[in-house]
Amino acid sequence: MKLTINKIALALSAFAVLASTSVFGVSYAAGAKSEYKMEHVHWHFNGPRGSYDRAAVQRGYQVYREICSACHALDYLSFRHLGDKGGPYYDKAYKNPNDNPYVKAFAADWTIKDIDSETGDVIERPGTPADKFPSIFDNDAAARASNGGALPPDLSVIVAARGGGADYVYNLLTAYGLDAPKDLKLTGGLYYNPVMEGGAIAMAPPLADELIEYAPIEVNDHGTIKTIPAPVATVEQMAKDVTEFLAWSADPKMEQRKSLGFATMIYLLILSVLLYFSYKAVWRDVEH
Amino acid sequence: MAGHPSTYEPQYAATRWLDQRLPVIRMGADFMTFPSPRNLNYWWTFGGILSLCLVSQIITGIILAMHYVPHVDMAFDSVQRIRRDVPFGWLLQPMHAVGASMFFLAVYVHMFRGLYYGSYKAPRELLWILGCVIYLVMMATAFLGYTLPWGQMSFWGATVITGFFGAVPVVGESLQQWLLGGYSVDNATLNRFFALHYLLPFVIAGVVGLHIWALHHVGQNNPIGVTPKTKTDTLAFHPFYTVKDAFALCIFLLIFAYFIFYQPDALGHSDNYIPADPLKTPAHIVPEWYFLPFYAILRAVPDKLAGILLMFAAIVVLFVLPWLDTSKVRSMRFRPVARPFFFVFIFFCFILGWCGAGNPDDVAVPIGKGLTFKVLSQISTAYYFAYFLIILPILGMTEKAKERPVSITKSVLGDHAAAPAE
Ligand code: HEM
């Protein structure tokens, strides 16, 4: 009898553990009443050994540069980060990303506001790898004024800053054009997007099929140069690519972290086994 | 243990000289030969694990502080800089952030161990109370630390928690302003929070020193709660428990490493990747997981002040627990009635955590008209207090305990108790 009470209590505790850990299961807001089902993408960077798909990150940068950068900044990125280890344009030949020709070219493609040290005048000059990605608007008020009162958020950590992570951003970009529920009032300048909390977003659909044209990408695969043909720039393709880029931008050290993690886990595993046998050896003659 | 004779013999002239003036080597040696009950199980390895957590938090924290900027305009950026540009910052930052969660995980196991095996009973009341002091300071440290990255949850969490002080009658408002250094959470708040977050871990370290001193004075409790009497009841700390602790520690580190390397953000909240914005309240303000049970207690009652008092009372009862539990029997193993009540207590602690994460008005369990999180947390809060204030005091007087072994040796060896053990 007492035993069964204990068993019930134990079972209850076990249930409670499960229930409270389910809190950590991601639950993100897909506009409360909508039917929209989040699509789970098999990202190249998922899983303990996953890495970024270099070609996708490179294409994603192109999408960002040609489309999103009209409104969104990358506050925590510098151009040199593109050429860092783990970054989309990393090249073993240029350990210092400031020397990387791709990085230099991308930086020079942007205009940076600066002060002329001789005259003190505000000048504009081409970017260098050491520069941060510039802000797009002079200030938040200007950003709002150009976007119907809404502020386009910084995108450099956006994948980390939304509950669903990369899936959230991908779905947000592809879930336009559905029929809004009847009880949702969309005032001027708002679009229906079931992924957005509340269902209404102030960003016009940023992507449309073949809005840009992808170029083939050359990647250095262990010494041999491989050419990856350019895919057709469908909405899904661009959304995937830009999300891959933004995922890298939110967690640029992921590959380094995972590879050190792998070594650490193996090391700790071996150490645990050794310590277990040491423990058995030390306690061999001691009953306890 | 009191009366544990020192067996240390200085071997060299220099160590003899030192020993007569400052016997630190003797202290270390006595630590190693400290007699520990031979029947300690793995629940007793968490004190050592906690010590490592504390050291790890202090080391990673000091390095982070070298790069962190405590200013409302730069704090968030400086954390991003640490993760992107500071050498090994990408490792240290998650080590510290995940480390806080692991620290709490270990401390909760450590405390439940104490509750189950009656480690708070005489003569360990002060040892337990010192532990409660550590826990309190740990909570303060964790709260202060969580504000530093200056994300949305940092800011709004700090606003909500400091708001509690505003609910104190009469002096509330001035108390709150005094704490914040202004009318709202701002730069002055961030600066003082950083100063205190740097200070408190050393306070914890000091109290841990007292905690371990007390432990070595009264000796360790053990799974059967029977005080060691003879030499065969105990083993030297080294090598028996150093090796056992090391093994357990290594397993703990495996879990720790898994989170650092593969799930560094799983225990945090994504909103904290949004820079603090005093004009935009997040949809749900939730504390870190280790505060959820207390958050649930806070929200279980409609009145703000009552909620706060209840939340503090939930910790205060731990301090007076040694005098609430009237039973002389330490270990739950021999308390057939109290034991199931204990498991139900754990059950409700988890339920409280679940309620803390939920929306009070949402339905938690779909029975009847639907049990809301609010009602569920009221039930759980009631049980939480009843366990300490009603169940334990009454059971101590009415319960008939099972027969306990005469000694640790007898409980381990059964009838072969006469055989000498190494
Ligand atoms: C920084 C946090 C802490 C550290 C480093 C720490 C360290 C230790 C160590 C090394 C031991 C001996 C090994 C063991 O029994 O696991 C111990 C025992 C103990 N601790 Fe802690 N502790 C901490 C927090 C706490 C807290 C929060 C409580 C309770 C509120 C507590 C209560 C106890 C008790 C009652 C014992 C004696 C256990 C027994 O012998 O059965 N400790 N602690």
PDB file of C-alpha atoms in Angstrom, chain B residues 167 297-298 301-312:
ATOM      1  CA  ALA B 167       4.729  47.882  -3.500  1.00  0.00           C
ATOM      2  CA  ILE B 297       3.891  31.979  -6.336  1.00  0.00           C
ATOM      3  CA  LEU B 298       4.063  35.734  -6.865  1.00  0.00           C
ATOM      4  CA  VAL B 301      -2.569  35.880  -5.445  1.00  0.00           C
ATOM      5  CA  PRO B 302      -4.309  38.929  -6.906  1.00  0.00           C
ATOM      6  CA  ASP B 303      -2.758  41.438  -4.509  1.00  0.00           C
ATOM      7  CA  LYS B 304       0.720  42.603  -5.513  1.00  0.00           C
ATOM      8  CA  LEU B 305       2.039  43.131  -1.992  1.00  0.00           C
ATOM      9  CA  ALA B 306       0.628  39.809  -0.774  1.00  0.00           C
ATOM     10  CA  GLY B 307       2.245  38.096  -3.745  1.00  0.00           C
ATOM     11  CA  ILE B 308       5.616  39.585  -2.919  1.00  0.00           C
ATOM     12  CA  LEU B 309       5.332  38.655   0.749  1.00  0.00           C
ATOM     13  CA  LEU B 310       4.352  35.134  -0.233  1.00  0.00           C
ATOM     14  CA  MET B 311       7.323  34.859  -2.560  1.00  0.00           C
ATOM     15  CA  PHE B 312       9.730  35.952   0.156  1.00  0.00           C
TER      16      PHE B 312
END
